[in-house]
Coordinates of C-alpha atoms in Angstrom, one line a residue:
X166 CA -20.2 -57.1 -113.3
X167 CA -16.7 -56.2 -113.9
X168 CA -14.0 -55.7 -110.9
X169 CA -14.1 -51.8 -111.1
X170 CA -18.0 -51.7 -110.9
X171 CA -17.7 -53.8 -108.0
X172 CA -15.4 -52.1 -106.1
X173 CA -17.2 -48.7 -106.6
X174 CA -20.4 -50.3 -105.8
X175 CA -18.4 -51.5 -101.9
X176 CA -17.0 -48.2 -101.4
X177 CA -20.6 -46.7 -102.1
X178 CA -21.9 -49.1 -99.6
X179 CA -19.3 -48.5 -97.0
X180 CA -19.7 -44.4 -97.2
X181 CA -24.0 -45.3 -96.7
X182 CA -23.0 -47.5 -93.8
X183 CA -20.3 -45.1 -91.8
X184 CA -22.8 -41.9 -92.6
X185 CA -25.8 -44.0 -91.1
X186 CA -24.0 -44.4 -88.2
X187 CA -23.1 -41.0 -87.8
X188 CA -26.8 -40.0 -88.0
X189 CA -27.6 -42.5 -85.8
X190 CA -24.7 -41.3 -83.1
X191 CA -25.2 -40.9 -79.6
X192 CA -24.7 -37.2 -80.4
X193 CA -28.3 -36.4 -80.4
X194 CA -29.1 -37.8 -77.2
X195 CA -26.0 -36.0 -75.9
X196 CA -27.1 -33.1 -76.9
X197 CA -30.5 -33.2 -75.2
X198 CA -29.8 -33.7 -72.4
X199 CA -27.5 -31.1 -72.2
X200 CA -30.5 -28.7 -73.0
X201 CA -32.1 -30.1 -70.1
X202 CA -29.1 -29.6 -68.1
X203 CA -29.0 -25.8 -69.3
X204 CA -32.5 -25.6 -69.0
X205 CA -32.1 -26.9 -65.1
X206 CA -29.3 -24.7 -64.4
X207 CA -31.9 -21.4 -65.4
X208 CA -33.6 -22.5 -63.4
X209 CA -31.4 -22.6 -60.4
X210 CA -29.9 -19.5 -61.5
X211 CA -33.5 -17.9 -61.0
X212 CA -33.5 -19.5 -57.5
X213 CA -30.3 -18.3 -56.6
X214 CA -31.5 -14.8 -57.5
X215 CA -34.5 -15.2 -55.2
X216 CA -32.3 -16.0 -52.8
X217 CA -29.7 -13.8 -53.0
X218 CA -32.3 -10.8 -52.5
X219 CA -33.7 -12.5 -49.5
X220 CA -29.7 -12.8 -48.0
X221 CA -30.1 -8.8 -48.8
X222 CA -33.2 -8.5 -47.1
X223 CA -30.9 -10.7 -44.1
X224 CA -27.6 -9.0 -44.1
X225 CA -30.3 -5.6 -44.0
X226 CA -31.4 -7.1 -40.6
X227 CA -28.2 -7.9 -39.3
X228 CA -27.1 -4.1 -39.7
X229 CA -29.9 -2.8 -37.9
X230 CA -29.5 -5.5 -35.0
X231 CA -26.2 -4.8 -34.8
X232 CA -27.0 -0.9 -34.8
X233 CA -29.5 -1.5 -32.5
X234 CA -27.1 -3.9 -29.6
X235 CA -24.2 -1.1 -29.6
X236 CA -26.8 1.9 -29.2
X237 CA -28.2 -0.4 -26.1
X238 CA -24.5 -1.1 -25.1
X239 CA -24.3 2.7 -24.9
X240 CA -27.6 3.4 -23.1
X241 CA -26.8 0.5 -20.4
X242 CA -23.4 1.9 -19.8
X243 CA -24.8 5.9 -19.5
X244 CA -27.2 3.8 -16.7
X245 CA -24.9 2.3 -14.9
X246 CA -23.0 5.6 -14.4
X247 CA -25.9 7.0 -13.3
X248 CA -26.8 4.2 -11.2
X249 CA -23.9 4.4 -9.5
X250 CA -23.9 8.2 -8.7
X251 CA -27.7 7.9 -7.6
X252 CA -26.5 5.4 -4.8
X253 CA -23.7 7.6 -4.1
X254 CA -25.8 10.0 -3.2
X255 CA -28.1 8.1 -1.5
X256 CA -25.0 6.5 0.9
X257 CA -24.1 10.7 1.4
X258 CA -27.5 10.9 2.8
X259 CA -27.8 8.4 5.0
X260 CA -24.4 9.0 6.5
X261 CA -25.6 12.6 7.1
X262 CA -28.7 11.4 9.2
X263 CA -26.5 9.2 11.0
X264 CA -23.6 11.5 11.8
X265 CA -26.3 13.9 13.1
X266 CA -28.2 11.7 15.3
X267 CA -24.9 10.2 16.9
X268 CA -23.5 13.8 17.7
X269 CA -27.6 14.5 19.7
X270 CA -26.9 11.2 21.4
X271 CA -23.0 12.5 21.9
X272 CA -24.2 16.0 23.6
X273 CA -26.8 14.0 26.0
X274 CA -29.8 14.7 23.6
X275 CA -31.2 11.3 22.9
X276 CA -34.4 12.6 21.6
X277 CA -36.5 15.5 20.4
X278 CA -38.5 15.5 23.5
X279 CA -35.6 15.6 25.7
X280 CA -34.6 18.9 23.9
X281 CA -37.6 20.9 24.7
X282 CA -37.8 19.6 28.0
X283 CA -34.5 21.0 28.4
X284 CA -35.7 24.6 28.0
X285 CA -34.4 27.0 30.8
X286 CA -36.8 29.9 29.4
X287 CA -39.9 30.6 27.9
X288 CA -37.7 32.1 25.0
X289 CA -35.5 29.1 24.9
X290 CA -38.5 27.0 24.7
X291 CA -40.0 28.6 21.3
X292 CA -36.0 28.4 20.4
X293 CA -35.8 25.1 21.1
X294 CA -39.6 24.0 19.6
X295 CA -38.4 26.0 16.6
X296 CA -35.0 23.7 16.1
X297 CA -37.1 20.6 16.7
X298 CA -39.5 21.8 13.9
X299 CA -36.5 22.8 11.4
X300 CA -34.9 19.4 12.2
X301 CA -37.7 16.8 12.1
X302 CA -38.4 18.3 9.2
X303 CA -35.2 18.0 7.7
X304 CA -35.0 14.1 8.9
X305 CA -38.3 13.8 6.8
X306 CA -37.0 15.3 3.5
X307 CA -34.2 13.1 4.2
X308 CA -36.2 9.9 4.6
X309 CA -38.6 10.8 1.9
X310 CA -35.6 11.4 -0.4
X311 CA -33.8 7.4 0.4
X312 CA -37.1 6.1 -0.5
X313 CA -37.5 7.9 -3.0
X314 CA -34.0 7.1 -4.1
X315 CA -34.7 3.6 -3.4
X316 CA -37.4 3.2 -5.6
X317 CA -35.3 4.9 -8.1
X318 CA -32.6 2.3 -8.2
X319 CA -34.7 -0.6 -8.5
X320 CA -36.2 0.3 -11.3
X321 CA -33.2 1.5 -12.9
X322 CA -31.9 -1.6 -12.3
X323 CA -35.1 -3.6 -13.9
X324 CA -34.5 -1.1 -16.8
X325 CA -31.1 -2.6 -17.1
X326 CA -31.7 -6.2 -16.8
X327 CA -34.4 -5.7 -19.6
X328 CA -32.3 -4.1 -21.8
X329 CA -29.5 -6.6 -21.1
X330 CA -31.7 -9.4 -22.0
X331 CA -32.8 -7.6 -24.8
X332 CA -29.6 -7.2 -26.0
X333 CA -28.6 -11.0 -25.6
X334 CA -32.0 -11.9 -27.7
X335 CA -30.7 -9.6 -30.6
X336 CA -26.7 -11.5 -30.2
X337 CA -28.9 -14.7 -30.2
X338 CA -30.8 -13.7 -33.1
X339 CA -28.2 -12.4 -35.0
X340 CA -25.6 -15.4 -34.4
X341 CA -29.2 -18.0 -36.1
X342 CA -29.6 -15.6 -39.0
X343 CA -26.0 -15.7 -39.4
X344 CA -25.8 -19.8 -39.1
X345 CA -28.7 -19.9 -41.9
X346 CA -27.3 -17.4 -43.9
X347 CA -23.9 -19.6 -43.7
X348 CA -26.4 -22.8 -45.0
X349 CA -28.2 -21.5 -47.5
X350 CA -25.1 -19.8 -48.9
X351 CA -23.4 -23.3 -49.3
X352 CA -26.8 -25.0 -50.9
X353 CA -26.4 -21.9 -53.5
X354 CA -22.7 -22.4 -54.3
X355 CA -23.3 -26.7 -54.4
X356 CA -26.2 -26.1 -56.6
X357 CA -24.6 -23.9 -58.8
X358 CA -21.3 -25.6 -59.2
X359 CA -23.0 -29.4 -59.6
X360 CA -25.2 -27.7 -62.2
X361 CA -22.2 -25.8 -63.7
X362 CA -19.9 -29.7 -63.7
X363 CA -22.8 -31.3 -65.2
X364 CA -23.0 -28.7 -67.8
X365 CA -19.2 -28.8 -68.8
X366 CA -18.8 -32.8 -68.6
X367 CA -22.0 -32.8 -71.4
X368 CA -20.2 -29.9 -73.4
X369 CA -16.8 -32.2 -73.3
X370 CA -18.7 -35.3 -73.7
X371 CA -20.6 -33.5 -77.0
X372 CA -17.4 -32.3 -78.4
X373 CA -16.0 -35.7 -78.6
X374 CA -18.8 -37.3 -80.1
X375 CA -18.6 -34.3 -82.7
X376 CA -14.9 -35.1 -83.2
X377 CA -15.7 -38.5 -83.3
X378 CA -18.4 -38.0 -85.9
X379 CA -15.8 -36.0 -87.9
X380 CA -13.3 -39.1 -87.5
X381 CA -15.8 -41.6 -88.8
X382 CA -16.9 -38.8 -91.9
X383 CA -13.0 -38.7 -92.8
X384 CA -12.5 -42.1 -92.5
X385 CA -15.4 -42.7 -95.0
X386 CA -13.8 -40.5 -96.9
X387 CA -10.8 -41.8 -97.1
X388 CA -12.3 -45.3 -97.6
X389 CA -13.9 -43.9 -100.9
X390 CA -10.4 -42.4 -102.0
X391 CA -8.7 -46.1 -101.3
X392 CA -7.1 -44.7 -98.6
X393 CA -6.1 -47.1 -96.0
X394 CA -4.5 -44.8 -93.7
X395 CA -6.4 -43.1 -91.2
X396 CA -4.3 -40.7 -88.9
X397 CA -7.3 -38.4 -86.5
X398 CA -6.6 -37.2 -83.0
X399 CA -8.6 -34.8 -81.3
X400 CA -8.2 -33.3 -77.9
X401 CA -10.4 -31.7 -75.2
X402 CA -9.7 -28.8 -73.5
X403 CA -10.9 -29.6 -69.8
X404 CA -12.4 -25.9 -68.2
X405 CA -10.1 -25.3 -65.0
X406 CA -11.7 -24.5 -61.9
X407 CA -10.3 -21.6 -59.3
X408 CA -9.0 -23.2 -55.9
X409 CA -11.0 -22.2 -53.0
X410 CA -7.5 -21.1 -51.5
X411 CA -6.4 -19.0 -54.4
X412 CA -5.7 -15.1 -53.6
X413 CA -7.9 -12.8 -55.0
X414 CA -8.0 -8.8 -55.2
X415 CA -11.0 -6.9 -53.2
X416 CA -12.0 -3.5 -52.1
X417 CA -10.6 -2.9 -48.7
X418 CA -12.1 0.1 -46.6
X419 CA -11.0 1.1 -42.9
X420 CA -13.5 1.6 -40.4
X421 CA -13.5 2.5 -36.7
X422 CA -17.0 2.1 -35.1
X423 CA -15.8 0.0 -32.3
X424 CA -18.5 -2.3 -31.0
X425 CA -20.4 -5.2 -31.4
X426 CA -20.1 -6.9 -34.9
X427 CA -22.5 -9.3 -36.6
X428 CA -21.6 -12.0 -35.3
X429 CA -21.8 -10.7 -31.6
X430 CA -18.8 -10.5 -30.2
X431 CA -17.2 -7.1 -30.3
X432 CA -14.5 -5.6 -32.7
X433 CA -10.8 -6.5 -32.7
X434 CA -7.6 -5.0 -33.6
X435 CA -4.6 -7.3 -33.3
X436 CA -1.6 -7.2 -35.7
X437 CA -0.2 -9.5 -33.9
X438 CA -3.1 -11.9 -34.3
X439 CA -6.8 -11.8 -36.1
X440 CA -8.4 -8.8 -36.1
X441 CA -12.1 -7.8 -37.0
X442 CA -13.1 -7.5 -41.2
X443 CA -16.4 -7.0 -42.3
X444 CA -17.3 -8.9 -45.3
X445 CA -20.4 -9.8 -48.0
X446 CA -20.7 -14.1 -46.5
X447 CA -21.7 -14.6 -50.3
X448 CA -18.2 -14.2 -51.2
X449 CA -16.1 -14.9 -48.0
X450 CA -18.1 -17.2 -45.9
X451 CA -18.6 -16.1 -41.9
X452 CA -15.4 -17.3 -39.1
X453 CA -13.0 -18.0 -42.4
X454 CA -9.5 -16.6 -42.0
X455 CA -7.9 -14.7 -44.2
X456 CA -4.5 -13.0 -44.6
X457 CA -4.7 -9.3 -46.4
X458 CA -1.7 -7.6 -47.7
X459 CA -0.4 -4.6 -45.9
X460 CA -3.5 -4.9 -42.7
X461 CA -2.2 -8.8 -41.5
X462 CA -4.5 -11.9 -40.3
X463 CA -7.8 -11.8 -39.7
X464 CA -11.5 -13.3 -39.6
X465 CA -14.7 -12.3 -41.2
X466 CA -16.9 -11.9 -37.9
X467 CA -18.9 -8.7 -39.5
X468 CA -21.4 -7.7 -42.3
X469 CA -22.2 -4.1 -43.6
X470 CA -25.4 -2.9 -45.3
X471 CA -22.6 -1.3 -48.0
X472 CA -20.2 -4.6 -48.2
X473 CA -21.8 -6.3 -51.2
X474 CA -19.5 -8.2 -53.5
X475 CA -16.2 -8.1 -53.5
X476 CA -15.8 -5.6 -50.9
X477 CA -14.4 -6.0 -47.3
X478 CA -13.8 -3.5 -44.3
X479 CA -11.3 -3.8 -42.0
X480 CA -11.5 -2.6 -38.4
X481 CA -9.4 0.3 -36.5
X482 CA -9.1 1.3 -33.6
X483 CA -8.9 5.2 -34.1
X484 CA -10.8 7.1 -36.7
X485 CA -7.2 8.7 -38.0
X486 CA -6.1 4.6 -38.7
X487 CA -9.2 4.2 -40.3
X488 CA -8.6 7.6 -42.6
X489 CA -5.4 6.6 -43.3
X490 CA -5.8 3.4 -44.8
X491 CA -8.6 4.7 -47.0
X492 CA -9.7 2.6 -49.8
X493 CA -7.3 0.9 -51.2
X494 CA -7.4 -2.6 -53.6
X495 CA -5.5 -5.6 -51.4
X496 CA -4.6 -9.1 -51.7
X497 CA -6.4 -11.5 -50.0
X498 CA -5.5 -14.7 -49.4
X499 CA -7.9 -17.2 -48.0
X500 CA -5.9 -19.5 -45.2
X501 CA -8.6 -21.5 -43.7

């Protein structure tokens, strides 16, 4: 066999060898297992729906309660007022009776008996009879009304105490559904985002065996042109990820229904410090700080029924604040 038959016959044997190894690259595997990856990540994405409509179904809840802890609020202060005015009238009474008795003891008239027995005439008698009547009878409706008053108060009070308990259960309640709604939202966002990494380090790692695959292919054929030289480079773009502490534009709606928020404590204007915002936890977890553009600090203590996505409301004092801010798209800046 002459020299030039042998050499073709090498080069033919190198380009069989470098394309059996690209068949037989680590590609393949690579790319399995990014299928499973995908096919894992569908099937968090499926869970995450699931649970996403049961935080609905939760931040649905939390509206009502918190509906339902400022109408009580409301009910236990109109009862107090009127507690306070029943045992007003209850003290006017009782003074009355006492006045009245101490001005008979005053004139010598210690008792009712002493009155009649104190007759000078048969006229004055009936008179006097008559007056005894008109007054014991008056002492009675008097008496009859303090206990009735009496009983009044107590169970107003009982009323109150029930309701306030009642309205501590729903804070209570309100302030576990928030804390699970806090945890599961954070299993959600790790699940998705190891899922999501996983996915793009198989993507990167695939796209270098492919390049790789293409070096080796024009290195073979290079070898069959004689070509010594072999110059490939290939580079991988890396997918950036957002910073948690990047500024992002949102929806931002004034309200002024001043009360008790989500969270249970009650709503808060201060430019000079936090105030109150109302936010969907999915996007802005619950107690992080934020700074908004042309509104100031504040904390997300609140939920709406409305407030899904990227949507916030922030709190006013007066209804004409709340107008005049409107809706308006803000800067928000998460600061911790």
């Amino acid at each position: 066999m002459n020299k030039k038959a042998l050499s073709i016959v090498m080069v033919l044997a190198l380009m069989f060898t470098l394309n059996t190894s690209v068949l037989a690259s680590p590609a393949d595997s690579t790319s399995d297992e990014l299928k499973r990856t995908q096919d894992n990540k569908k099937a968090i994405e499926v869970k995450v729906t699931s649970l996403d409509n049961e935080i609905n179904g939760v931040l649905k809840k939390i509206d009502n309660n918190k509906k339902d802890m400022n109408k009580l609020a409301n009910e236990m202060k109109n009862s107090e007022i009127q507690l306070k005015t029943t045992e007003s009238a209850l003290n006017n009474q009782q003074d009355l009776l006492k006045k009245r008795v101490r001005a008979m003891y005053m004139n010598g008239k210690s008792s009712y008996l002493q009155l009649v027995l104190s007759s000078t005439s048969f006229s004055d008698l009936l008179s006097n009879v008559n007056t005894v009547t008109s007054v014991m009878d008056f002492d009675n409706n008097i008496l009859n009304n303090v206990e009735k008053e009496k009983k009044n108060i107590l169970a107003q009070k009982q009323i109150l105490s029930y309701a306030n308990k009642k309205l501590e259960d729903l804070k209570t309640s309100n302030e576990a559904t928030l804390s699970k709604l806090s945890s599961d939202i954070k299993q959600e966002k790790t699940l998705l985002a190891s899922a999501t990494e996983k996915e793009k380090q198989l993507i990167d790692k695939q796209r270098a065996e492919e390049a790789a695959a293409k070096a080796r292919q024009e290195a073979a054929a290079k070898a069959a042109n004689a070509s010594k030289s072999s110059n490939s480079s290939t580079s991988i773009a890396l997918l950036g990820t957002l910073s948690p502490k990047s500024s992002n534009i949102m929806i931002a709606t004034g309200y002024s229904i001043d009360g008790y928020t989500s969270s249970g404590g009650k709503t808060v204007r201060n430019p000079g410090g936090y105030s109150t915002i109302a936010v969907d936890p999915r996007v802005i977890p619950m107690g992080t700080k934020v700074y908004i553009e042309g509104y100031g600090y504040a904390v997300a203590t609140d939920t709406g029924g409305a407030i899904i996505g990227n949507r916030i409301d922030l709190f006013f004092p007066t209804e004409a604040e709340a107008n005049a801010w409107g809706i308006r798209s803000v800067k928000v800046t998460i600061i911790g």
